PDB file of N, CA and C in Angstrom:
ATOM      1  N   MET A   1     -18.431  10.542   3.049  1.00 94.00           N
ATOM      2  CA  MET A   1     -17.276  10.181   2.258  1.00 94.00           C
ATOM      3  C   MET A   1     -16.904   8.736   2.547  1.00 94.00           C
ATOM      4  N   LYS A   2     -16.313   8.121   1.558  1.00 96.00           N
ATOM      5  CA  LYS A   2     -15.876   6.724   1.681  1.00 96.00           C
ATOM      6  C   LYS A   2     -14.433   6.600   1.224  1.00 96.00           C
ATOM      7  N   LYS A   3     -13.743   5.648   1.811  1.00 97.00           N
ATOM      8  CA  LYS A   3     -12.414   5.274   1.357  1.00 97.00           C
ATOM      9  C   LYS A   3     -12.546   3.936   0.652  1.00 97.00           C
ATOM     10  N   ILE A   4     -12.023   3.885  -0.553  1.00 97.00           N
ATOM     11  CA  ILE A   4     -12.039   2.644  -1.320  1.00 97.00           C
ATOM     12  C   ILE A   4     -10.604   2.140  -1.407  1.00 97.00           C
ATOM     13  N   GLU A   5     -10.399   0.920  -0.979  1.00 98.00           N
ATOM     14  CA  GLU A   5      -9.111   0.248  -1.130  1.00 98.00           C
ATOM     15  C   GLU A   5      -9.316  -0.907  -2.089  1.00 98.00           C
ATOM     16  N   ALA A   6      -8.507  -0.921  -3.122  1.00 98.00           N
ATOM     17  CA  ALA A   6      -8.594  -2.016  -4.093  1.00 98.00           C
ATOM     18  C   ALA A   6      -7.230  -2.661  -4.210  1.00 98.00           C
ATOM     19  N   ILE A   7      -7.187  -3.961  -4.028  1.00 97.00           N
ATOM     20  CA  ILE A   7      -5.961  -4.734  -4.218  1.00 97.00           C
ATOM     21  C   ILE A   7      -6.091  -5.388  -5.593  1.00 97.00           C
ATOM     22  N   ILE A   8      -5.194  -5.007  -6.503  1.00 96.00           N
ATOM     23  CA  ILE A   8      -5.322  -5.498  -7.879  1.00 96.00           C
ATOM     24  C   ILE A   8      -3.984  -6.043  -8.390  1.00 96.00           C
ATOM     25  N   ARG A   9      -4.047  -6.652  -9.546  1.00 95.00           N
ATOM     26  CA  ARG A   9      -2.817  -7.135 -10.189  1.00 95.00           C
ATOM     27  C   ARG A   9      -1.999  -5.925 -10.642  1.00 95.00           C
ATOM     28  N   PRO A  10      -0.673  -5.996 -10.461  1.00 96.00           N
ATOM     29  CA  PRO A  10       0.166  -4.842 -10.829  1.00 96.00           C
ATOM     30  C   PRO A  10       0.033  -4.411 -12.285  1.00 96.00           C
ATOM     31  N   HIS A  11      -0.106  -5.351 -13.214  1.00 96.00           N
ATOM     32  CA  HIS A  11      -0.165  -4.968 -14.624  1.00 96.00           C
ATOM     33  C   HIS A  11      -1.482  -4.281 -14.999  1.00 96.00           C
ATOM     34  N   LYS A  12      -2.448  -4.253 -14.095  1.00 96.00           N
ATOM     35  CA  LYS A  12      -3.721  -3.574 -14.345  1.00 96.00           C
ATOM     36  C   LYS A  12      -3.720  -2.131 -13.847  1.00 96.00           C
ATOM     37  N   LEU A  13      -2.665  -1.728 -13.144  1.00 97.00           N
ATOM     38  CA  LEU A  13      -2.649  -0.414 -12.501  1.00 97.00           C
ATOM     39  C   LEU A  13      -2.844   0.733 -13.489  1.00 97.00           C
ATOM     40  N   ASP A  14      -2.070   0.777 -14.555  1.00 97.00           N
ATOM     41  CA  ASP A  14      -2.165   1.907 -15.489  1.00 97.00           C
ATOM     42  C   ASP A  14      -3.561   2.020 -16.095  1.00 97.00           C
ATOM     43  N   ASP A  15      -4.143   0.890 -16.466  1.00 97.00           N
ATOM     44  CA  ASP A  15      -5.483   0.915 -17.058  1.00 97.00           C
ATOM     45  C   ASP A  15      -6.541   1.377 -16.050  1.00 97.00           C
ATOM     46  N   VAL A  16      -6.427   0.902 -14.801  1.00 97.00           N
ATOM     47  CA  VAL A  16      -7.387   1.316 -13.769  1.00 97.00           C
ATOM     48  C   VAL A  16      -7.223   2.803 -13.473  1.00 97.00           C
ATOM     49  N   GLN A  17      -5.980   3.259 -13.358  1.00 97.00           N
ATOM     50  CA  GLN A  17      -5.733   4.677 -13.079  1.00 97.00           C
ATOM     51  C   GLN A  17      -6.315   5.554 -14.185  1.00 97.00           C
ATOM     52  N   GLU A  18      -6.085   5.162 -15.432  1.00 96.00           N
ATOM     53  CA  GLU A  18      -6.606   5.938 -16.560  1.00 96.00           C
ATOM     54  C   GLU A  18      -8.138   5.945 -16.559  1.00 96.00           C
ATOM     55  N   ALA A  19      -8.757   4.803 -16.296  1.00 97.00           N
ATOM     56  CA  ALA A  19     -10.221   4.721 -16.282  1.00 97.00           C
ATOM     57  C   ALA A  19     -10.813   5.559 -15.147  1.00 97.00           C
ATOM     58  N   LEU A  20     -10.172   5.519 -13.977  1.00 96.00           N
ATOM     59  CA  LEU A  20     -10.667   6.328 -12.857  1.00 96.00           C
ATOM     60  C   LEU A  20     -10.511   7.818 -13.162  1.00 96.00           C
ATOM     61  N   SER A  21      -9.413   8.181 -13.785  1.00 96.00           N
ATOM     62  CA  SER A  21      -9.202   9.583 -14.152  1.00 96.00           C
ATOM     63  C   SER A  21     -10.261  10.042 -15.151  1.00 96.00           C
ATOM     64  N   GLU A  22     -10.542   9.213 -16.150  1.00 96.00           N
ATOM     65  CA  GLU A  22     -11.574   9.549 -17.136  1.00 96.00           C
ATOM     66  C   GLU A  22     -12.957   9.635 -16.499  1.00 96.00           C
ATOM     67  N   ALA A  23     -13.169   8.859 -15.415  1.00 95.00           N
ATOM     68  CA  ALA A  23     -14.457   8.885 -14.709  1.00 95.00           C
ATOM     69  C   ALA A  23     -14.560  10.072 -13.760  1.00 95.00           C
ATOM     70  N   GLY A  24     -13.480  10.869 -13.645  1.00 94.00           N
ATOM     71  CA  GLY A  24     -13.553  12.086 -12.853  1.00 94.00           C
ATOM     72  C   GLY A  24     -12.968  12.004 -11.456  1.00 94.00           C
ATOM     73  N   PHE A  25     -12.247  10.916 -11.167  1.00 93.00           N
ATOM     74  CA  PHE A  25     -11.623  10.810  -9.851  1.00 93.00           C
ATOM     75  C   PHE A  25     -10.248  11.460  -9.934  1.00 93.00           C
ATOM     76  N   ALA A  26     -10.072  12.522  -9.167  1.00 86.00           N
ATOM     77  CA  ALA A  26      -8.906  13.389  -9.320  1.00 86.00           C
ATOM     78  C   ALA A  26      -7.617  12.804  -8.756  1.00 86.00           C
ATOM     79  N   GLY A  27      -7.687  12.007  -7.735  1.00 90.00           N
ATOM     80  CA  GLY A  27      -6.459  11.541  -7.125  1.00 90.00           C
ATOM     81  C   GLY A  27      -6.601  10.167  -6.514  1.00 90.00           C
ATOM     82  N   LEU A  28      -5.486   9.504  -6.405  1.00 93.00           N
ATOM     83  CA  LEU A  28      -5.450   8.228  -5.709  1.00 93.00           C
ATOM     84  C   LEU A  28      -4.043   7.971  -5.215  1.00 93.00           C
ATOM     85  N   THR A  29      -3.934   7.060  -4.284  1.00 96.00           N
ATOM     86  CA  THR A  29      -2.652   6.671  -3.722  1.00 96.00           C
ATOM     87  C   THR A  29      -2.404   5.217  -4.076  1.00 96.00           C
ATOM     88  N   VAL A  30      -1.174   4.905  -4.453  1.00 97.00           N
ATOM     89  CA  VAL A  30      -0.826   3.552  -4.870  1.00 97.00           C
ATOM     90  C   VAL A  30       0.331   3.043  -4.007  1.00 97.00           C
ATOM     91  N   SER A  31       0.219   1.814  -3.575  1.00 97.00           N
ATOM     92  CA  SER A  31       1.281   1.161  -2.811  1.00 97.00           C
ATOM     93  C   SER A  31       1.540  -0.220  -3.392  1.00 97.00           C
ATOM     94  N   GLU A  32       2.806  -0.596  -3.428  1.00 97.00           N
ATOM     95  CA  GLU A  32       3.133  -1.961  -3.790  1.00 97.00           C
ATOM     96  C   GLU A  32       2.990  -2.803  -2.533  1.00 97.00           C
ATOM     97  N   VAL A  33       2.223  -3.878  -2.628  1.00 96.00           N
ATOM     98  CA  VAL A  33       1.987  -4.734  -1.471  1.00 96.00           C
ATOM     99  C   VAL A  33       2.208  -6.184  -1.889  1.00 96.00           C
ATOM    100  N   ARG A  34       2.304  -7.050  -0.909  1.00 91.00           N
ATOM    101  CA  ARG A  34       2.397  -8.478  -1.165  1.00 91.00           C
ATOM    102  C   ARG A  34       1.448  -9.181  -0.224  1.00 91.00           C
ATOM    103  N   GLY A  35       0.875 -10.286  -0.684  1.00 88.00           N
ATOM    104  CA  GLY A  35      -0.025 -11.024   0.164  1.00 88.00           C
ATOM    105  C   GLY A  35      -0.518 -12.275  -0.520  1.00 88.00           C
ATOM    106  N   TYR A  36      -1.447 -12.926   0.117  1.00 83.00           N
ATOM    107  CA  TYR A  36      -2.061 -14.082  -0.510  1.00 83.00           C
ATOM    108  C   TYR A  36      -3.481 -14.227  -0.016  1.00 83.00           C
ATOM    109  N   GLY A  37      -4.269 -14.872  -0.821  1.00 81.00           N
ATOM    110  CA  GLY A  37      -5.645 -15.181  -0.475  1.00 81.00           C
ATOM    111  C   GLY A  37      -5.887 -16.633  -0.826  1.00 81.00           C
ATOM    112  N   ARG A  38      -6.851 -16.857  -1.646  1.00 75.00           N
ATOM    113  CA  ARG A  38      -7.134 -18.233  -2.062  1.00 75.00           C
ATOM    114  C   ARG A  38      -6.037 -18.810  -2.941  1.00 75.00           C
ATOM    115  N   GLN A  39      -5.208 -17.937  -3.537  1.00 70.00           N
ATOM    116  CA  GLN A  39      -4.121 -18.404  -4.387  1.00 70.00           C
ATOM    117  C   GLN A  39      -3.084 -19.198  -3.613  1.00 70.00           C
ATOM    118  N   LYS A  40      -2.852 -18.816  -2.351  1.00 74.00           N
ATOM    119  CA  LYS A  40      -1.815 -19.421  -1.522  1.00 74.00           C
ATOM    120  C   LYS A  40      -0.444 -19.329  -2.183  1.00 74.00           C
ATOM    121  N   GLY A  41      -0.144 -18.191  -2.756  1.00 69.00           N
ATOM    122  CA  GLY A  41       1.149 -18.002  -3.402  1.00 69.00           C
ATOM    123  C   GLY A  41       1.184 -18.652  -4.776  1.00 69.00           C
ATOM    124  N   HIS A  42       2.381 -18.701  -5.343  1.00 73.00           N
ATOM    125  CA  HIS A  42       2.543 -19.359  -6.638  1.00 73.00           C
ATOM    126  C   HIS A  42       4.002 -19.790  -6.816  1.00 73.00           C
ATOM    127  N   LYS A  43       4.242 -20.544  -7.882  1.00 75.00           N
ATOM    128  CA  LYS A  43       5.585 -21.040  -8.156  1.00 75.00           C
ATOM    129  C   LYS A  43       6.160 -20.275  -9.327  1.00 75.00           C
ATOM    130  N   GLU A  44       7.473 -20.014  -9.250  1.00 75.00           N
ATOM    131  CA  GLU A  44       8.181 -19.400 -10.366  1.00 75.00           C
ATOM    132  C   GLU A  44       9.464 -20.173 -10.604  1.00 75.00           C
ATOM    133  N   VAL A  45       9.909 -20.131 -11.836  1.00 80.00           N
ATOM    134  CA  VAL A  45      11.147 -20.807 -12.194  1.00 80.00           C
ATOM    135  C   VAL A  45      12.187 -19.750 -12.527  1.00 80.00           C
ATOM    136  N   TYR A  46      13.355 -19.833 -11.865  1.00 80.00           N
ATOM    137  CA  TYR A  46      14.461 -18.927 -12.122  1.00 80.00           C
ATOM    138  C   TYR A  46      15.696 -19.767 -12.389  1.00 80.00           C
ATOM    139  N   ARG A  47      16.245 -19.636 -13.578  1.00 83.00           N
ATOM    140  CA  ARG A  47      17.425 -20.390 -14.009  1.00 83.00           C
ATOM    141  C   ARG A  47      17.264 -21.883 -13.775  1.00 83.00           C
ATOM    142  N   GLY A  48      16.099 -22.380 -14.101  1.00 85.00           N
ATOM    143  CA  GLY A  48      15.842 -23.810 -14.041  1.00 85.00           C
ATOM    144  C   GLY A  48      15.449 -24.337 -12.683  1.00 85.00           C
ATOM    145  N   THR A  49      15.440 -23.491 -11.676  1.00 85.00           N
ATOM    146  CA  THR A  49      15.057 -23.918 -10.334  1.00 85.00           C
ATOM    147  C   THR A  49      13.690 -23.343  -9.988  1.00 85.00           C
ATOM    148  N   GLU A  50      12.829 -24.215  -9.484  1.00 82.00           N
ATOM    149  CA  GLU A  50      11.474 -23.787  -9.137  1.00 82.00           C
ATOM    150  C   GLU A  50      11.436 -23.259  -7.703  1.00 82.00           C
ATOM    151  N   TYR A  51      10.808 -22.080  -7.523  1.00 78.00           N
ATOM    152  CA  TYR A  51      10.686 -21.457  -6.206  1.00 78.00           C
ATOM    153  C   TYR A  51       9.215 -21.251  -5.862  1.00 78.00           C
ATOM    154  N   ASN A  52       8.878 -21.476  -4.599  1.00 78.00           N
ATOM    155  CA  ASN A  52       7.529 -21.165  -4.118  1.00 78.00           C
ATOM    156  C   ASN A  52       7.523 -19.745  -3.572  1.00 78.00           C
ATOM    157  N   LEU A  53       6.646 -18.925  -4.067  1.00 78.00           N
ATOM    158  CA  LEU A  53       6.479 -17.569  -3.550  1.00 78.00           C
ATOM    159  C   LEU A  53       5.185 -17.535  -2.751  1.00 78.00           C
ATOM    160  N   ASN A  54       5.324 -17.404  -1.431  1.00 82.00           N
ATOM    161  CA  ASN A  54       4.138 -17.426  -0.571  1.00 82.00           C
ATOM    162  C   ASN A  54       3.328 -16.145  -0.668  1.00 82.00           C
ATOM    163  N   PHE A  55       4.004 -15.036  -0.961  1.00 86.00           N
ATOM    164  CA  PHE A  55       3.305 -13.763  -1.051  1.00 86.00           C
ATOM    165  C   PHE A  55       3.349 -13.278  -2.494  1.00 86.00           C
ATOM    166  N   VAL A  56       2.187 -12.995  -3.032  1.00 87.00           N
ATOM    167  CA  VAL A  56       2.065 -12.574  -4.421  1.00 87.00           C
ATOM    168  C   VAL A  56       2.110 -11.052  -4.484  1.00 87.00           C
ATOM    169  N   PRO A  57       2.941 -10.492  -5.382  1.00 90.00           N
ATOM    170  CA  PRO A  57       2.976  -9.025  -5.508  1.00 90.00           C
ATOM    171  C   PRO A  57       1.663  -8.477  -6.059  1.00 90.00           C
ATOM    172  N   LYS A  58       1.162  -7.450  -5.428  1.00 94.00           N
ATOM    173  CA  LYS A  58      -0.078  -6.784  -5.839  1.00 94.00           C
ATOM    174  C   LYS A  58       0.122  -5.276  -5.715  1.00 94.00           C
ATOM    175  N   VAL A  59      -0.861  -4.545  -6.156  1.00 97.00           N
ATOM    176  CA  VAL A  59      -0.863  -3.096  -6.012  1.00 97.00           C
ATOM    177  C   VAL A  59      -2.124  -2.716  -5.246  1.00 97.00           C
ATOM    178  N   LYS A  60      -1.961  -1.825  -4.265  1.00 98.00           N
ATOM    179  CA  LYS A  60      -3.124  -1.340  -3.510  1.00 98.00           C
ATOM    180  C   LYS A  60      -3.420   0.093  -3.937  1.00 98.00           C
ATOM    181  N   ILE A  61      -4.640   0.311  -4.398  1.00 97.00           N
ATOM    182  CA  ILE A  61      -5.107   1.644  -4.781  1.00 97.00           C
ATOM    183  C   ILE A  61      -6.013   2.147  -3.668  1.00 97.00           C
ATOM    184  N   GLU A  62      -5.786   3.368  -3.226  1.00 97.00           N
ATOM    185  CA  GLU A  62      -6.645   3.972  -2.212  1.00 97.00           C
ATOM    186  C   GLU A  62      -7.181   5.283  -2.753  1.00 97.00           C
ATOM    187  N   LEU A  63      -8.473   5.471  -2.667  1.00 96.00           N
ATOM    188  CA  LEU A  63      -9.052   6.749  -3.045  1.00 96.00           C
ATOM    189  C   LEU A  63     -10.215   7.074  -2.126  1.00 96.00           C
ATOM    190  N   ILE A  64     -10.403   8.361  -1.938  1.00 95.00           N
ATOM    191  CA  ILE A  64     -11.504   8.861  -1.119  1.00 95.00           C
ATOM    192  C   ILE A  64     -12.485   9.553  -2.059  1.00 95.00           C
ATOM    193  N   CYS A  65     -13.759   9.271  -1.896  1.00 93.00           N
ATOM    194  CA  CYS A  65     -14.745   9.920  -2.763  1.00 93.00           C
ATOM    195  C   CYS A  65     -16.035  10.161  -1.981  1.00 93.00           C
ATOM    196  N   VAL A  66     -16.868  11.004  -2.548  1.00 93.00           N
ATOM    197  CA  VAL A  66     -18.159  11.273  -1.924  1.00 93.00           C
ATOM    198  C   VAL A  66     -19.042  10.034  -2.071  1.00 93.00           C
ATOM    199  N   ASP A  67     -20.017   9.911  -1.179  1.00 94.00           N
ATOM    200  CA  ASP A  67     -20.818   8.682  -1.122  1.00 94.00           C
ATOM    201  C   ASP A  67     -21.474   8.321  -2.453  1.00 94.00           C
ATOM    202  N   ASP A  68     -21.981   9.321  -3.176  1.00 95.00           N
ATOM    203  CA  ASP A  68     -22.717   8.993  -4.400  1.00 95.00           C
ATOM    204  C   ASP A  68     -21.809   8.641  -5.586  1.00 95.00           C
ATOM    205  N   ARG A  69     -20.489   8.661  -5.380  1.00 95.00           N
ATOM    206  CA  ARG A  69     -19.555   8.270  -6.455  1.00 95.00           C
ATOM    207  C   ARG A  69     -18.909   6.900  -6.200  1.00 95.00           C
ATOM    208  N   VAL A  70     -19.252   6.289  -5.066  1.00 96.00           N
ATOM    209  CA  VAL A  70     -18.635   5.004  -4.710  1.00 96.00           C
ATOM    210  C   VAL A  70     -18.954   3.930  -5.744  1.00 96.00           C
ATOM    211  N   GLU A  71     -20.211   3.845  -6.120  1.00 97.00           N
ATOM    212  CA  GLU A  71     -20.612   2.807  -7.076  1.00 97.00           C
ATOM    213  C   GLU A  71     -19.872   2.958  -8.400  1.00 97.00           C
ATOM    214  N   THR A  72     -19.721   4.189  -8.871  1.00 97.00           N
ATOM    215  CA  THR A  72     -18.994   4.432 -10.120  1.00 97.00           C
ATOM    216  C   THR A  72     -17.542   3.987  -9.998  1.00 97.00           C
ATOM    217  N   ALA A  73     -16.901   4.327  -8.889  1.00 97.00           N
ATOM    218  CA  ALA A  73     -15.502   3.939  -8.691  1.00 97.00           C
ATOM    219  C   ALA A  73     -15.353   2.422  -8.645  1.00 97.00           C
ATOM    220  N   VAL A  74     -16.222   1.775  -7.880  1.00 97.00           N
ATOM    221  CA  VAL A  74     -16.130   0.315  -7.735  1.00 97.00           C
ATOM    222  C   VAL A  74     -16.387  -0.373  -9.079  1.00 97.00           C
ATOM    223  N   GLU A  75     -17.412   0.061  -9.792  1.00 97.00           N
ATOM    224  CA  GLU A  75     -17.711  -0.534 -11.103  1.00 97.00           C
ATOM    225  C   GLU A  75     -16.554  -0.338 -12.076  1.00 97.00           C
ATOM    226  N   THR A  76     -15.934   0.835 -12.036  1.00 97.00           N
ATOM    227  CA  THR A  76     -14.799   1.113 -12.923  1.00 97.00           C
ATOM    228  C   THR A  76     -13.633   0.195 -12.607  1.00 97.00           C
ATOM    229  N   ILE A  77     -13.329   0.047 -11.338  1.00 97.00           N
ATOM    230  CA  ILE A  77     -12.211  -0.811 -10.941  1.00 97.00           C
ATOM    231  C   ILE A  77     -12.478  -2.261 -11.354  1.00 97.00           C
ATOM    232  N   ILE A  78     -13.674  -2.740 -11.067  1.00 97.00           N
ATOM    233  CA  ILE A  78     -14.004  -4.130 -11.414  1.00 97.00           C
ATOM    234  C   ILE A  78     -13.942  -4.335 -12.926  1.00 97.00           C
ATOM    235  N   LYS A  79     -14.521  -3.415 -13.668  1.00 97.00           N
ATOM    236  CA  LYS A  79     -14.554  -3.551 -15.133  1.00 97.00           C
ATOM    237  C   LYS A  79     -13.152  -3.665 -15.720  1.00 97.00           C
ATOM    238  N   ILE A  80     -12.221  -2.873 -15.202  1.00 97.00           N
ATOM    239  CA  ILE A  80     -10.879  -2.840 -15.780  1.00 97.00           C
ATOM    240  C   ILE A  80      -9.969  -3.914 -15.180  1.00 97.00           C
ATOM    241  N   ALA A  81     -10.080  -4.178 -13.886  1.00 96.00           N
ATOM    242  CA  ALA A  81      -9.133  -5.076 -13.212  1.00 96.00           C
ATOM    243  C   ALA A  81      -9.509  -6.548 -13.322  1.00 96.00           C
ATOM    244  N   LYS A  82     -10.726  -6.841 -13.720  1.00 95.00           N
ATOM    245  CA  LYS A  82     -11.195  -8.227 -13.748  1.00 95.00           C
ATOM    246  C   LYS A  82     -10.596  -9.000 -14.920  1.00 95.00           C
ATOM    247  N   THR A  83     -10.016 -10.180 -14.582  1.00 93.00           N
ATOM    248  CA  THR A  83      -9.568 -11.097 -15.634  1.00 93.00           C
ATOM    249  C   THR A  83     -10.403 -12.373 -15.624  1.00 93.00           C
ATOM    250  N   GLY A  84     -11.116 -12.592 -14.511  1.00 91.00           N
ATOM    251  CA  GLY A  84     -11.888 -13.812 -14.357  1.00 91.00           C
ATOM    252  C   GLY A  84     -11.087 -14.947 -13.742  1.00 91.00           C
ATOM    253  N   GLN A  85      -9.830 -14.684 -13.427  1.00 88.00           N
ATOM    254  CA  GLN A  85      -8.954 -15.704 -12.848  1.00 88.00           C
ATOM    255  C   GLN A  85      -8.802 -15.466 -11.339  1.00 88.00           C
ATOM    256  N   VAL A  86      -8.446 -16.505 -10.612  1.00 86.00           N
ATOM    257  CA  VAL A  86      -8.146 -16.368  -9.192  1.00 86.00           C
ATOM    258  C   VAL A  86      -6.993 -15.387  -9.045  1.00 86.00           C
ATOM    259  N   GLY A  87      -7.118 -14.453  -8.107  1.00 86.00           N
ATOM    260  CA  GLY A  87      -6.053 -13.493  -7.881  1.00 86.00           C
ATOM    261  C   GLY A  87      -6.344 -12.121  -8.453  1.00 86.00           C
ATOM    262  N   ASP A  88      -7.564 -11.889  -8.924  1.00 91.00           N
ATOM    263  CA  ASP A  88      -7.914 -10.562  -9.445  1.00 91.00           C
ATOM    264  C   ASP A  88      -7.883  -9.499  -8.359  1.00 91.00           C
ATOM    265  N   GLY A  89      -8.082  -9.898  -7.103  1.00 93.00           N
ATOM    266  CA  GLY A  89      -7.976  -8.941  -6.005  1.00 93.00           C
ATOM    267  C   GLY A  89      -9.269  -8.738  -5.251  1.00 93.00           C
ATOM    268  N   LYS A  90      -9.285  -7.701  -4.431  1.00 95.00           N
ATOM    269  CA  LYS A  90     -10.437  -7.392  -3.573  1.00 95.00           C
ATOM    270  C   LYS A  90     -10.620  -5.890  -3.501  1.00 95.00           C
ATOM    271  N   ILE A  91     -11.821  -5.487  -3.167  1.00 97.00           N
ATOM    272  CA  ILE A  91     -12.135  -4.077  -2.941  1.00 97.00           C
ATOM    273  C   ILE A  91     -12.759  -3.955  -1.554  1.00 97.00           C
ATOM    274  N   PHE A  92     -12.259  -3.013  -0.785  1.00 98.00           N
ATOM    275  CA  PHE A  92     -12.796  -2.750   0.544  1.00 98.00           C
ATOM    276  C   PHE A  92     -13.298  -1.308   0.584  1.00 98.00           C
ATOM    277  N   ILE A  93     -14.407  -1.077   1.262  1.00 98.00           N
ATOM    278  CA  ILE A  93     -14.989   0.260   1.343  1.00 98.00           C
ATOM    279  C   ILE A  93     -15.174   0.603   2.826  1.00 98.00           C
ATOM    280  N   TYR A  94     -14.641   1.762   3.196  1.00 97.00           N
ATOM    281  CA  TYR A  94     -14.707   2.219   4.587  1.00 97.00           C
ATOM    282  C   TYR A  94     -15.388   3.584   4.662  1.00 97.00           C
ATOM    283  N   ASP A  95     -16.007   3.855   5.794  1.00 97.00           N
ATOM    284  CA  ASP A  95     -16.527   5.185   6.060  1.00 97.00           C
ATOM    285  C   ASP A  95     -15.370   6.104   6.449  1.00 97.00           C
ATOM    286  N   VAL A  96     -15.408   7.342   5.969  1.00 96.00           N
ATOM    287  CA  VAL A  96     -14.395   8.347   6.324  1.00 96.00           C
ATOM    288  C   VAL A  96     -15.106   9.461   7.094  1.00 96.00           C
ATOM    289  N   LYS A  97     -14.640   9.754   8.285  1.00 95.00           N
ATOM    290  CA  LYS A  97     -15.259  10.769   9.131  1.00 95.00           C
ATOM    291  C   LYS A  97     -15.005  12.166   8.585  1.00 95.00           C
ATOM    292  N   ASP A  98     -13.775  12.441   8.135  1.00 93.00           N
ATOM    293  CA  ASP A  98     -13.446  13.766   7.622  1.00 93.00           C
ATOM    294  C   ASP A  98     -12.151  13.685   6.831  1.00 93.00           C
ATOM    295  N   ALA A  99     -11.919  14.681   6.003  1.00 92.00           N
ATOM    296  CA  ALA A  99     -10.656  14.825   5.273  1.00 92.00           C
ATOM    297  C   ALA A  99     -10.254  16.281   5.359  1.00 92.00           C
ATOM    298  N   ILE A 100      -8.975  16.522   5.496  1.00 93.00           N
ATOM    299  CA  ILE A 100      -8.471  17.885   5.646  1.00 93.00           C
ATOM    300  C   ILE A 100      -7.306  18.091   4.686  1.00 93.00           C
ATOM    301  N   ARG A 101      -7.399  19.134   3.859  1.00 92.00           N
ATOM    302  CA  ARG A 101      -6.280  19.494   2.979  1.00 92.00           C
ATOM    303  C   ARG A 101      -5.287  20.285   3.817  1.00 92.00           C
ATOM    304  N   ILE A 102      -4.103  19.775   3.968  1.00 93.00           N
ATOM    305  CA  ILE A 102      -3.106  20.368   4.858  1.00 93.00           C
ATOM    306  C   ILE A 102      -2.746  21.782   4.409  1.00 93.00           C
ATOM    307  N   ARG A 103      -2.571  21.999   3.094  1.00 93.00           N
ATOM    308  CA  ARG A 103      -2.124  23.301   2.591  1.00 93.00           C
ATOM    309  C   ARG A 103      -3.096  24.430   2.925  1.00 93.00           C
ATOM    310  N   THR A 104      -4.411  24.182   2.781  1.00 93.00           N
ATOM    311  CA  THR A 104      -5.394  25.258   2.935  1.00 93.00           C
ATOM    312  C   THR A 104      -6.223  25.157   4.210  1.00 93.00           C
ATOM    313  N   GLY A 105      -6.224  23.986   4.803  1.00 91.00           N
ATOM    314  CA  GLY A 105      -7.047  23.792   5.981  1.00 91.00           C
ATOM    315  C   GLY A 105      -8.488  23.445   5.657  1.00 91.00           C
ATOM    316  N   GLU A 106      -8.813  23.362   4.348  1.00 91.00           N
ATOM    317  CA  GLU A 106     -10.175  22.970   3.970  1.00 91.00           C
ATOM    318  C   GLU A 106     -10.469  21.590   4.535  1.00 91.00           C
ATOM    319  N   SER A 107     -11.735  21.358   4.849  1.00 91.00           N
ATOM    320  CA  SER A 107     -12.114  20.034   5.322  1.00 91.00           C
ATOM    321  C   SER A 107     -13.408  19.596   4.652  1.00 91.00           C
ATOM    322  N   GLY A 108     -13.717  18.339   4.823  1.00 89.00           N
ATOM    323  CA  GLY A 108     -14.921  17.782   4.218  1.00 89.00           C
ATOM    324  C   GLY A 108     -14.739  17.525   2.725  1.00 89.00           C
ATOM    325  N   GLU A 109     -15.860  17.472   2.012  1.00 86.00           N
ATOM    326  CA  GLU A 109     -15.838  17.135   0.587  1.00 86.00           C
ATOM    327  C   GLU A 109     -15.046  18.144  -0.242  1.00 86.00           C
ATOM    328  N   SER A 110     -14.987  19.410   0.167  1.00 85.00           N
ATOM    329  CA  SER A 110     -14.242  20.404  -0.607  1.00 85.00           C
ATOM    330  C   SER A 110     -12.736  20.162  -0.562  1.00 85.00           C
ATOM    331  N   SER A 111     -12.284  19.344   0.375  1.00 85.00           N
ATOM    332  CA  SER A 111     -10.856  19.062   0.466  1.00 85.00           C
ATOM    333  C   SER A 111     -10.411  17.951  -0.478  1.00 85.00           C
ATOM    334  N   LEU A 112     -11.383  17.267  -1.072  1.00 84.00           N
ATOM    335  CA  LEU A 112     -11.035  16.144  -1.961  1.00 84.00           C
ATOM    336  C   LEU A 112     -10.555  16.618  -3.299  1.00 84.00           C
TER     337      LEU A 112
END
């Protein structure tokens, strides 16, 4: 099993969620996060005053899937979340030792 973490633009969340659902991924976790990478923040104007925002709002999607579905998930996320501009985000993939469904006690792939 693998854990996929994708940091994407907030306005892409609904489209990515819908595409992952259509691709057969049953669940995911979403968190609002802030950070910066090569963008180094950005400037916004509020009531005529310009402000530097060092941390850019993003959304973090986390999902766990079986090894042979990782490529499908990653391709789906990239296809939908990509704008071609700096700040599209990043995808991280981790190994998962085990997963346990708390309600039933199931573990492994059947718990997903």
